[in-house]
Amino acid sequence: MNEVINTIQTRRSIRQFNDKPISKEDLELIVDCAIHAPSGMGKDTWYFAVVTNQDLINELIDIMKVELNNNAYTMYHPTALIIPANLKDNSHGMEDNACALENIFLASHSLNIGSVWINQLRHYMDSKNLRTFLEKVGIDDSMVVYGIAALGYYDTKPVPKIRKGKFAFFE
Ligand SMILES: Cc1cc2nc3c(=O)[nH]c(=O)nc-3n(C[C@H](O)[C@H](O)[C@H](O)COP(=O)(O)O)c2cc1C
């Protein structure tokens, strides 16, 4: 089987991570795959904050607990976060970052690293506490965050999922 196709067809969202850290080398490889994604008009105005500092990860989780008014929110306790941001005034920013995120998920899966899209931040871009956090990781208020990636190793190998999506040929 072609390895790329196998990686695409077996990727799953992982929502339970163990404590094993991801090497910097692997994270560099994963984020390098992100910057190889297509971007509208080749603008490449994205920026990726790769966060492995557990205090920073916990700080973000705590901010989101308050914003969401949900004390049980954990972001699945990842060992790493990749936070893609893009310029507010790039009209393709959301699509570009989604392409980059998919590369992150596929590259992670190919390295047996689990990952999942975390969607909540985008709804709190006006939050002062979230903005203060984002500044700390290099994301200023000219930028916005859409989805982010939570990453970590998993104990249980993901099972491929039967897909409901439809397609048709017209030949
Ligand atoms: C736009 C988008 C937002 C998502 N947001 C979340 C999220 O906030 N939390 C989460 O656990 N999964 C999130 N997911 C993951 C989906 O739930 C998951 O991809 C879907 O259920 C299919 O499962 P699979 O990834 O294992 O194939 C999101 C996925 C996308 C594409």
PDB file of N, CA and C in Angstrom, residues 18-22 51-62 74 76-81 133 151-152:
ATOM      1  N   ASN A  18      -0.650   9.871  26.528  1.00  0.00           N
ATOM      2  CA  ASN A  18       0.184   9.551  27.695  1.00  0.00           C
ATOM      3  C   ASN A  18       1.221  10.660  27.884  1.00  0.00           C
ATOM      4  N   ASP A  19       2.125  10.467  28.855  1.00  0.00           N
ATOM      5  CA  ASP A  19       3.032  11.570  29.224  1.00  0.00           C
ATOM      6  C   ASP A  19       4.316  11.623  28.389  1.00  0.00           C
ATOM      7  N   LYS A  20       4.523  10.628  27.525  1.00  0.00           N
ATOM      8  CA  LYS A  20       5.791  10.588  26.772  1.00  0.00           C
ATOM      9  C   LYS A  20       5.946  11.863  25.933  1.00  0.00           C
ATOM     10  N   PRO A  21       7.065  12.575  26.128  1.00  0.00           N
ATOM     11  CA  PRO A  21       7.217  13.808  25.350  1.00  0.00           C
ATOM     12  C   PRO A  21       7.529  13.529  23.881  1.00  0.00           C
ATOM     13  N   ILE A  22       7.144  14.445  23.030  1.00  0.00           N
ATOM     14  CA  ILE A  22       7.463  14.352  21.597  1.00  0.00           C
ATOM     15  C   ILE A  22       8.800  15.060  21.397  1.00  0.00           C
ATOM     16  N   VAL A  51       4.188  24.663  21.236  1.00  0.00           N
ATOM     17  CA  VAL A  51       4.275  24.824  22.691  1.00  0.00           C
ATOM     18  C   VAL A  51       4.421  23.458  23.355  1.00  0.00           C
ATOM     19  N   THR A  52       5.561  23.249  24.024  1.00  0.00           N
ATOM     20  CA  THR A  52       5.751  22.002  24.783  1.00  0.00           C
ATOM     21  C   THR A  52       5.918  22.299  26.279  1.00  0.00           C
ATOM     22  N   ASN A  53       6.063  23.572  26.609  1.00  0.00           N
ATOM     23  CA  ASN A  53       6.197  23.965  28.007  1.00  0.00           C
ATOM     24  C   ASN A  53       4.862  23.683  28.721  1.00  0.00           C
ATOM     25  N   GLN A  54       4.898  22.750  29.678  1.00  0.00           N
ATOM     26  CA  GLN A  54       3.639  22.305  30.305  1.00  0.00           C
ATOM     27  C   GLN A  54       2.958  23.420  31.094  1.00  0.00           C
ATOM     28  N   ASP A  55       3.775  24.353  31.640  1.00  0.00           N
ATOM     29  CA  ASP A  55       3.154  25.474  32.366  1.00  0.00           C
ATOM     30  C   ASP A  55       2.327  26.327  31.409  1.00  0.00           C
ATOM     31  N   LEU A  56       2.872  26.532  30.194  1.00  0.00           N
ATOM     32  CA  LEU A  56       2.127  27.327  29.203  1.00  0.00           C
ATOM     33  C   LEU A  56       0.879  26.586  28.728  1.00  0.00           C
ATOM     34  N   ILE A  57       1.019  25.273  28.511  1.00  0.00           N
ATOM     35  CA  ILE A  57      -0.151  24.489  28.079  1.00  0.00           C
ATOM     36  C   ILE A  57      -1.240  24.562  29.157  1.00  0.00           C
ATOM     37  N   ASN A  58      -0.826  24.401  30.406  1.00  0.00           N
ATOM     38  CA  ASN A  58      -1.815  24.463  31.502  1.00  0.00           C
ATOM     39  C   ASN A  58      -2.424  25.852  31.633  1.00  0.00           C
ATOM     40  N   GLU A  59      -1.597  26.875  31.371  1.00  0.00           N
ATOM     41  CA  GLU A  59      -2.116  28.253  31.438  1.00  0.00           C
ATOM     42  C   GLU A  59      -3.233  28.436  30.402  1.00  0.00           C
ATOM     43  N   LEU A  60      -2.999  27.900  29.191  1.00  0.00           N
ATOM     44  CA  LEU A  60      -4.030  28.023  28.154  1.00  0.00           C
ATOM     45  C   LEU A  60      -5.291  27.243  28.540  1.00  0.00           C
ATOM     46  N   ILE A  61      -5.098  26.031  29.059  1.00  0.00           N
ATOM     47  CA  ILE A  61      -6.264  25.230  29.472  1.00  0.00           C
ATOM     48  C   ILE A  61      -7.061  25.993  30.538  1.00  0.00           C
ATOM     49  N   ASP A  62      -6.345  26.602  31.488  1.00  0.00           N
ATOM     50  CA  ASP A  62      -7.028  27.343  32.565  1.00  0.00           C
ATOM     51  C   ASP A  62      -7.799  28.545  32.016  1.00  0.00           C
ATOM     52  N   THR A  74     -10.188  20.064  29.505  1.00  0.00           N
ATOM     53  CA  THR A  74      -8.781  19.631  29.640  1.00  0.00           C
ATOM     54  C   THR A  74      -7.963  19.789  28.364  1.00  0.00           C
ATOM     55  N   TYR A  76      -7.688  17.608  26.516  1.00  0.00           N
ATOM     56  CA  TYR A  76      -7.172  16.230  26.480  1.00  0.00           C
ATOM     57  C   TYR A  76      -5.745  16.113  27.026  1.00  0.00           C
ATOM     58  N   HIS A  77      -5.289  17.098  27.770  1.00  0.00           N
ATOM     59  CA  HIS A  77      -3.948  17.077  28.376  1.00  0.00           C
ATOM     60  C   HIS A  77      -2.865  16.673  27.373  1.00  0.00           C
ATOM     61  N   PRO A  78      -2.651  17.461  26.348  1.00  0.00           N
ATOM     62  CA  PRO A  78      -1.628  17.109  25.358  1.00  0.00           C
ATOM     63  C   PRO A  78      -0.219  17.366  25.897  1.00  0.00           C
ATOM     64  N   THR A  79       0.768  16.717  25.300  1.00  0.00           N
ATOM     65  CA  THR A  79       2.163  17.043  25.666  1.00  0.00           C
ATOM     66  C   THR A  79       2.694  18.170  24.780  1.00  0.00           C
ATOM     67  N   ALA A  80       1.998  18.438  23.684  1.00  0.00           N
ATOM     68  CA  ALA A  80       2.404  19.555  22.808  1.00  0.00           C
ATOM     69  C   ALA A  80       1.172  20.159  22.163  1.00  0.00           C
ATOM     70  N   LEU A  81       1.290  21.447  21.883  1.00  0.00           N
ATOM     71  CA  LEU A  81       0.250  22.147  21.115  1.00  0.00           C
ATOM     72  C   LEU A  81       0.923  22.818  19.930  1.00  0.00           C
ATOM     73  N   PHE A 133      -2.093  35.523  26.592  1.00  0.00           N
ATOM     74  CA  PHE A 133      -1.403  34.245  26.379  1.00  0.00           C
ATOM     75  C   PHE A 133      -0.810  34.179  24.973  1.00  0.00           C
ATOM     76  N   LEU A 151      -1.404  17.516  20.605  1.00  0.00           N
ATOM     77  CA  LEU A 151      -0.602  16.362  20.190  1.00  0.00           C
ATOM     78  C   LEU A 151      -0.091  15.573  21.392  1.00  0.00           C
ATOM     79  N   GLY A 152       0.134  14.299  21.165  1.00  0.00           N
ATOM     80  CA  GLY A 152       0.742  13.470  22.207  1.00  0.00           C
ATOM     81  C   GLY A 152       0.776  12.020  21.746  1.00  0.00           C
TER      82      GLY A 152
END
